[in-house]
XYZ file of C-alpha atoms in Angstrom:
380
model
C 0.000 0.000 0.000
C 2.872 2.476 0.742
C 4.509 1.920 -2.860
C 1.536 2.079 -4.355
C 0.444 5.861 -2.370
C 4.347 6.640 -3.378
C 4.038 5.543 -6.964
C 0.683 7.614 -7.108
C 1.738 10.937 -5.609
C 5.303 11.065 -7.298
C 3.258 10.487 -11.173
C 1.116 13.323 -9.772
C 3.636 15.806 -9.164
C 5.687 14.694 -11.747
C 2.579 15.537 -14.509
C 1.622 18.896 -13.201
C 4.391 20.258 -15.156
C 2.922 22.495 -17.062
C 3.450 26.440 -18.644
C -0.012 26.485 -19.044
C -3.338 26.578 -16.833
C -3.782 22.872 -15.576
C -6.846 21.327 -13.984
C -8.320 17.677 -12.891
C -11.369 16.028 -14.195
C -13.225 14.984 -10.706
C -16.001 12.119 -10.758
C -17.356 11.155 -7.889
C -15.049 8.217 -8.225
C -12.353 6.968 -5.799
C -9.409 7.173 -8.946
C -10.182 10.927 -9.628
C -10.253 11.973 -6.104
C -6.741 10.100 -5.699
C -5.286 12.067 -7.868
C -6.761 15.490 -6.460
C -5.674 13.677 -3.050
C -2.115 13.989 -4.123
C -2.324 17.227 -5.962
C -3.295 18.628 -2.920
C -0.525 17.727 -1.151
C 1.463 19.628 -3.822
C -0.008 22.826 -4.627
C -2.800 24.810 -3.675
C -5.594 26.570 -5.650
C -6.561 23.238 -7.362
C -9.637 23.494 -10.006
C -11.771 20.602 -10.675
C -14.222 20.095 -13.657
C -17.657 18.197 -13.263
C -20.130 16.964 -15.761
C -23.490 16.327 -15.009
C -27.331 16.455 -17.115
C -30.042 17.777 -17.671
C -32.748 15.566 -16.767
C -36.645 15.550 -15.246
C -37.367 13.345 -11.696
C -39.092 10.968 -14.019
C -35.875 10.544 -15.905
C -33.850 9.658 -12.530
C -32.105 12.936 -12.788
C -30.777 12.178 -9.137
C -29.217 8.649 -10.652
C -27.590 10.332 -13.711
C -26.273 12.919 -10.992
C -24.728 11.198 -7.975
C -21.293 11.441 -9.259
C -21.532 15.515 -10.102
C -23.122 15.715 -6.825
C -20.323 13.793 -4.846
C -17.397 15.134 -7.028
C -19.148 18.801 -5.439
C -18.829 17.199 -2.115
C -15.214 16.082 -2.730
C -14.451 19.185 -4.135
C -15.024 21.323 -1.176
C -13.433 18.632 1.151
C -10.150 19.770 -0.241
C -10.709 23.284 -0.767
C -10.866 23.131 -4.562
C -12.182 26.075 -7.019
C -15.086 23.412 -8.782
C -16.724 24.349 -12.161
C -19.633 22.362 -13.363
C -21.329 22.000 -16.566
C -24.856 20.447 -17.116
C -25.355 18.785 -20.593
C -28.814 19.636 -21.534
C -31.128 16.751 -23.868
C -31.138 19.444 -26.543
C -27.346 19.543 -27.306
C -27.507 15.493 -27.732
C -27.962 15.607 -31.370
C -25.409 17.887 -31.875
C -22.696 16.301 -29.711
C -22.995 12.756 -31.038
C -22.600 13.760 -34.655
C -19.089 16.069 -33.305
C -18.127 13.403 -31.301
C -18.406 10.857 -33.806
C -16.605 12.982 -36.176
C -13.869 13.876 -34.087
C -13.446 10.203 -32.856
C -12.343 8.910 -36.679
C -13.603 5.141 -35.317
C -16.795 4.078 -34.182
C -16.360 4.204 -30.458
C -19.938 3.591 -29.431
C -19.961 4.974 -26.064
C -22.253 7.180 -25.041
C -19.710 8.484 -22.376
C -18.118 10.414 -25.089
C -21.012 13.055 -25.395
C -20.427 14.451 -22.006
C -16.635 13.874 -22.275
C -16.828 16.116 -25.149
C -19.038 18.528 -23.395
C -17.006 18.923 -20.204
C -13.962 19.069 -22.499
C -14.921 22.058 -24.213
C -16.242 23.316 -20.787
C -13.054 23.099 -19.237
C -10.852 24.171 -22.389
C -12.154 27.844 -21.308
C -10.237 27.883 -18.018
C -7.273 26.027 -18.321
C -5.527 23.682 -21.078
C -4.292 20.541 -19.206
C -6.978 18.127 -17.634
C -5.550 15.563 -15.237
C -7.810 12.490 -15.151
C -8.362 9.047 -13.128
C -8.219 7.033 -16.547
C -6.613 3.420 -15.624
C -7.347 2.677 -12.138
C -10.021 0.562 -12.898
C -8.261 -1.450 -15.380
C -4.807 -1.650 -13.467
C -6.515 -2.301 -10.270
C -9.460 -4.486 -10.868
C -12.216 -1.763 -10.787
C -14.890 -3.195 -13.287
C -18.133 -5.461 -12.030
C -16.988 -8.350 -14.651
C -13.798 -8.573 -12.588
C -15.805 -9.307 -9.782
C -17.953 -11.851 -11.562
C -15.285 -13.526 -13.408
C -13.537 -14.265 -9.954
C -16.662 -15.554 -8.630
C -16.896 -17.607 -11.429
C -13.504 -18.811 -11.403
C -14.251 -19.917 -7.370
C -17.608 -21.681 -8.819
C -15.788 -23.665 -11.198
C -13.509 -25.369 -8.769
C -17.161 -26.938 -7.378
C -17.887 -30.466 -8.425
C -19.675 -30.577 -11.477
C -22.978 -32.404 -9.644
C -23.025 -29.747 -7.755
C -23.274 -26.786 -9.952
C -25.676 -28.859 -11.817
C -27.982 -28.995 -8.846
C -27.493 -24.661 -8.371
C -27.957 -24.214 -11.853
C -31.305 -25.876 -11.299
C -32.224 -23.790 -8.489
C -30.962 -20.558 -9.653
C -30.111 -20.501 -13.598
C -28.529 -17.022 -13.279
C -25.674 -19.071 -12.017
C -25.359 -20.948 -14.953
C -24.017 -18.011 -16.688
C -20.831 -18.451 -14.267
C -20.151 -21.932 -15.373
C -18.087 -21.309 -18.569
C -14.807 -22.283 -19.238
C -11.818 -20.067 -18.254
C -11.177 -19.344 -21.864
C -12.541 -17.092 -24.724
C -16.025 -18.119 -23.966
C -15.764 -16.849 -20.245
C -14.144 -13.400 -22.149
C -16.920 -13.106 -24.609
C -19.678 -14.043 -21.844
C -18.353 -10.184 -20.658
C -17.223 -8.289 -23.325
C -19.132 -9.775 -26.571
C -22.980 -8.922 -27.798
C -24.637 -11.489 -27.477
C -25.008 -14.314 -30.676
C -29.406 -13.643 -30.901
C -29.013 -9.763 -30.877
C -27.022 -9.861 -33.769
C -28.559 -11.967 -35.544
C -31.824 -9.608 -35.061
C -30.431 -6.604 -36.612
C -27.332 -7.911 -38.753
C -27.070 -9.428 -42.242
C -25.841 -13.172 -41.438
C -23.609 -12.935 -43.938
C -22.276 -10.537 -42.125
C -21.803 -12.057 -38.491
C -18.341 -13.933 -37.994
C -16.221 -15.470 -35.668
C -13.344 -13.113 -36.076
C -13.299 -11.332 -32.986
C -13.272 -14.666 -31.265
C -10.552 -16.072 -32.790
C -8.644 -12.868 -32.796
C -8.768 -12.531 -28.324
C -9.111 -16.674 -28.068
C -5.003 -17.164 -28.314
C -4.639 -14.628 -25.028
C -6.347 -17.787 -23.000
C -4.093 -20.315 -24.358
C -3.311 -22.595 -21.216
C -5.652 -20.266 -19.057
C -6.822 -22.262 -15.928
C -9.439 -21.041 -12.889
C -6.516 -19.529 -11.005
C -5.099 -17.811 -14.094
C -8.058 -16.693 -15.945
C -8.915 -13.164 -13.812
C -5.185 -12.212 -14.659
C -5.520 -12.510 -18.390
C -8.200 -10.703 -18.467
C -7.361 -7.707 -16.844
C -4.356 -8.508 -18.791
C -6.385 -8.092 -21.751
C -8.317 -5.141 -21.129
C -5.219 -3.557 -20.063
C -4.392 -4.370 -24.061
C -7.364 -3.800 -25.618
C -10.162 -2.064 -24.324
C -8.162 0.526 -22.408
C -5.767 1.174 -25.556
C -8.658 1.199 -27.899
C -11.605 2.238 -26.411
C -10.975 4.145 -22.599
C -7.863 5.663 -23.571
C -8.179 6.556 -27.355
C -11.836 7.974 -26.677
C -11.208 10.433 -24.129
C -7.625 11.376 -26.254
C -10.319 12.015 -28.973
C -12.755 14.234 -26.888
C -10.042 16.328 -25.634
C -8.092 17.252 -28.096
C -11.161 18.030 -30.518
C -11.395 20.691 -27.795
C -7.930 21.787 -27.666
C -7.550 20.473 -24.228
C -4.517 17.785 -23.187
C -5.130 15.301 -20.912
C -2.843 13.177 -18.469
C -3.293 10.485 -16.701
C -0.794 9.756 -13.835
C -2.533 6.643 -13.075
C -0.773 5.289 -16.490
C 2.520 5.657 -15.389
C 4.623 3.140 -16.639
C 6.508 2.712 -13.224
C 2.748 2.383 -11.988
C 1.445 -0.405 -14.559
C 4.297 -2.480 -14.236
C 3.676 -2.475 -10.433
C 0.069 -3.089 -10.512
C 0.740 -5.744 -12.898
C 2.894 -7.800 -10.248
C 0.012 -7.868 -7.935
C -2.333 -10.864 -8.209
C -5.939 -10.046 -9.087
C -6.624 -11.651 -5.873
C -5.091 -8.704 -3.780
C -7.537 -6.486 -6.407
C -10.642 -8.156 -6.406
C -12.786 -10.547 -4.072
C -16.746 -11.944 -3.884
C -17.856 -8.195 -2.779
C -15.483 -6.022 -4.041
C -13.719 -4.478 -6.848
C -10.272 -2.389 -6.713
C -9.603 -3.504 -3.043
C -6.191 -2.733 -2.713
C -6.253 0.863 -4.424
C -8.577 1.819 -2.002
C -6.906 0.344 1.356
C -3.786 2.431 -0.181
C -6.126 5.832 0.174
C -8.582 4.745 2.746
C -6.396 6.771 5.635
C -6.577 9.983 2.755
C -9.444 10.132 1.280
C -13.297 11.491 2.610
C -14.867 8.027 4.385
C -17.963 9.076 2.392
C -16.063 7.807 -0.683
C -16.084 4.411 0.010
C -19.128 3.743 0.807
C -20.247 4.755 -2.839
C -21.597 2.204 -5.164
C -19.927 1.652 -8.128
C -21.543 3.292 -11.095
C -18.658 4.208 -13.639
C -18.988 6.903 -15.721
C -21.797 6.777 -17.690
C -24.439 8.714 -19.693
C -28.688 8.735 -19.894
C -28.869 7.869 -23.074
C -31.319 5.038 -22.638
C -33.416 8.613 -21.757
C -32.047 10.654 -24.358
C -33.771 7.565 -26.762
C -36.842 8.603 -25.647
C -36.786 12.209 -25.987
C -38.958 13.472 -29.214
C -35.473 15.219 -30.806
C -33.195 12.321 -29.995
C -35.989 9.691 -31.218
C -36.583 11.928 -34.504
C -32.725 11.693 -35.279
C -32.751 7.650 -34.363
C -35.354 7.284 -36.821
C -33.679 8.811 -39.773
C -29.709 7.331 -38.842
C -31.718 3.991 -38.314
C -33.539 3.580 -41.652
C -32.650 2.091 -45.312
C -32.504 5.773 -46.183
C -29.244 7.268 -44.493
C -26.638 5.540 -45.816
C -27.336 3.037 -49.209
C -23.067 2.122 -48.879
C -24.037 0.328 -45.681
C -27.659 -1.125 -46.365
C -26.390 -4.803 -46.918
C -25.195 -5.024 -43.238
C -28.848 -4.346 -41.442
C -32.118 -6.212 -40.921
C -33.779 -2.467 -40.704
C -37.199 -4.476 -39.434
C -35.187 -6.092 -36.702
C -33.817 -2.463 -35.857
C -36.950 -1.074 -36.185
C -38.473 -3.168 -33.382
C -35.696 -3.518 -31.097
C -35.735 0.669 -31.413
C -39.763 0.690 -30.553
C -38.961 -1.980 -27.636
C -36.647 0.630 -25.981
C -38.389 3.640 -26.567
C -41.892 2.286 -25.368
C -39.790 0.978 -22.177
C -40.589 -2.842 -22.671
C -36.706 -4.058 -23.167
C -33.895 -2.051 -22.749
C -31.764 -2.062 -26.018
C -29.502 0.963 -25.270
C -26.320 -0.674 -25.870
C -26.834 -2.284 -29.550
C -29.060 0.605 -30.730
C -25.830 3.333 -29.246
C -23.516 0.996 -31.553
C -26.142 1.042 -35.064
C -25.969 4.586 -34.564
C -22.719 5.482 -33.721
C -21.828 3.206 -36.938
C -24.279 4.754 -39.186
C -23.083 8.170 -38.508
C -19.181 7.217 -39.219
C -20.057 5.240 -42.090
C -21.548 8.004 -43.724
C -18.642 10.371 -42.406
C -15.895 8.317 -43.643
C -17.830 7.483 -46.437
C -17.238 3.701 -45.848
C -18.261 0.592 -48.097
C -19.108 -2.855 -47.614
């Protein structure tokens, strides 16, 4: 815990070098307020940038809000001058089309809306953001960490007996899968039916299996929680965390760093077993032990939400729906036609918008892709 709270504070320090105006993006997360933890204990006359929405009670404005609200609360703990920025339904239309523009892939995130927003909030005061970017993924901070251990522990259970659970409970069937690819893709993949619903079967493949399947070669129940975080640490923070909020801020003008990235960091956090990081009930465990005698007690007691946007409610909204309906139909793009089942679409859209089955994630993803496709003009 000590190296770790040394590692931390001398990245910090060592990354407010600046000539310019610098500033930290505070969540209402534990890895943000580290890092304003050890700024603190640097300089003074720290400012913090907040993002929150826009939303009605009956959209669970207080849900979509609990981290702007803490991050206020941490903010004032250490003295901080804290700017917020509300991202109102109206500019939705607008941001996704910048942000998709700006992001040159098809990132389908809806995070990236208000990461553009409180980029180009925070480009007016200063232009270098520090951010929390990497805790989770160095230090086990994501729910499927949690659930991949548990199903790791599950696994080492006779087979008769998870049999005999499985019959009782079948949500625990989805724990008993092999510590390989299909554990990975249980996770991280869409599932096979959803697909199939809105894509072109000749269109649906097995390469992103076979392309992630050789990082589980010889993976066992004891390995498997290392290679994945091993994994992410390759893929989805490289080419999705990290390369989308690169993207955000610097289509503002803005630079960001992220201390927790250090290299003498990683290769720390990388010689700690995933069973110092994670356990049945909780996720980044040794991260926070490191800061629990630092940070506001208030922090830990927070759920984990991650960083996240309402777009399930944006959906809904008459503007937002309007432009879904036009990106979503045979109409918008001819190049990329072939790939859709536009009824399928159609009716998983409806589903979601009428509130019977929450489709947020595939329908952010159509979207997302129709817009760049058009863009970049891309072909099939």
């Amino acid at each position: 815990k000590e190296i770790i709270r040394n590692l931390v504070d001398t990245s910090v320090e060592r990354q407010l070098v600046s000539d310019r105006p610098l500033g930290v993006f505070l969540s209402g997360g534990i890895d943000s307020s580290i890092v304003v933890d050890s700024m603190s204990r640097i300089r003074d006359n720290i400012e913090t940038f907040s993002v929150g929405f826009e939303l009605s009670e009956s959209e669970q404005s207080e849900k979509f809000n609990a981290d702007v609200s803490l991050a206020k609360r941490t903010a004032e703990h250490y003295g901080t001058t804290h700017h917020e920025v509300l991202l109102r339904s109206d500019e939705v239309v607008s941001l996704l089309k910048k942000s998709v523009t700006s992001m040159d892939e098809p990132v389908a995130n809806a995070t990236a809306l208000a990461q553009y927003a409180l980029a180009q909030f925070t480009r007016k005061s200063v232009v270098v953001a520090l951010g929390g970017d990497g805790g989770d993924e160095l230090f086990g901070g994501y729910d499927r960490y949690r659930l991949a251990y548990i199903s790791s522990k599950y696994r080492h259970l006779p087979k008769v007996l998870r049999n005999m659970f499985a019959r009782v409970s079948p949500s625990l069937k989805k724990l008993d899968t092999n510590p390989d690819i299909e554990r990975f893709a249980r996770f991280l993949f869409q599932k096979d039916d959803t697909l199939q619903s809105v894509i072109n079967p000749l269109y649906i493949t097995d390469d992103a299996k076979k392309a992630f399947a050789p990082f589980f070669d010889g993976a066992t129940e004891d390995s498997f929680l290392d290679l994945f975080m091993d994994l992410d640490r390759r893929s989805w923070l490289v080419d999705e965390s990290l390369m989308r909020s690169d993207k955000m801020t610097m289509a503002s003008g803005l630079e960001m760093r992220v201390p927790l990235l250090d290299v003498d960091i990683v290769e720390y956090a990388a010689s700690i077993s995933a069973n110092e990081k994670v356990s049945f009930r909780s996720t980044k465990q040794i991260l926070k032990d490191a800061f629990r005698d630092r940070l506001p007690e208030y922090l830990f007691s927070e759920p984990k939400r991650g960083w996240f946007s309402p777009a399930a409610k944006w959906l809904r909204r008459e503007e937002v729906s309007r432009f879904a309906d036009e990106v979503l139909s045979p109409s918008y793009n001819l190049a990329t036609n072939a790939l859709f089942k536009f009824d399928g679409i159609r009716e998983m859209l409806d589903n979601h918008r009428d509130g019977k089955v929450y489709n947020l994630t595939m329908l952010w993803a159509l979207i997302v892709f129709q817009i760049w496709a058009k863009e970049y003009k891309v072909t099939l």
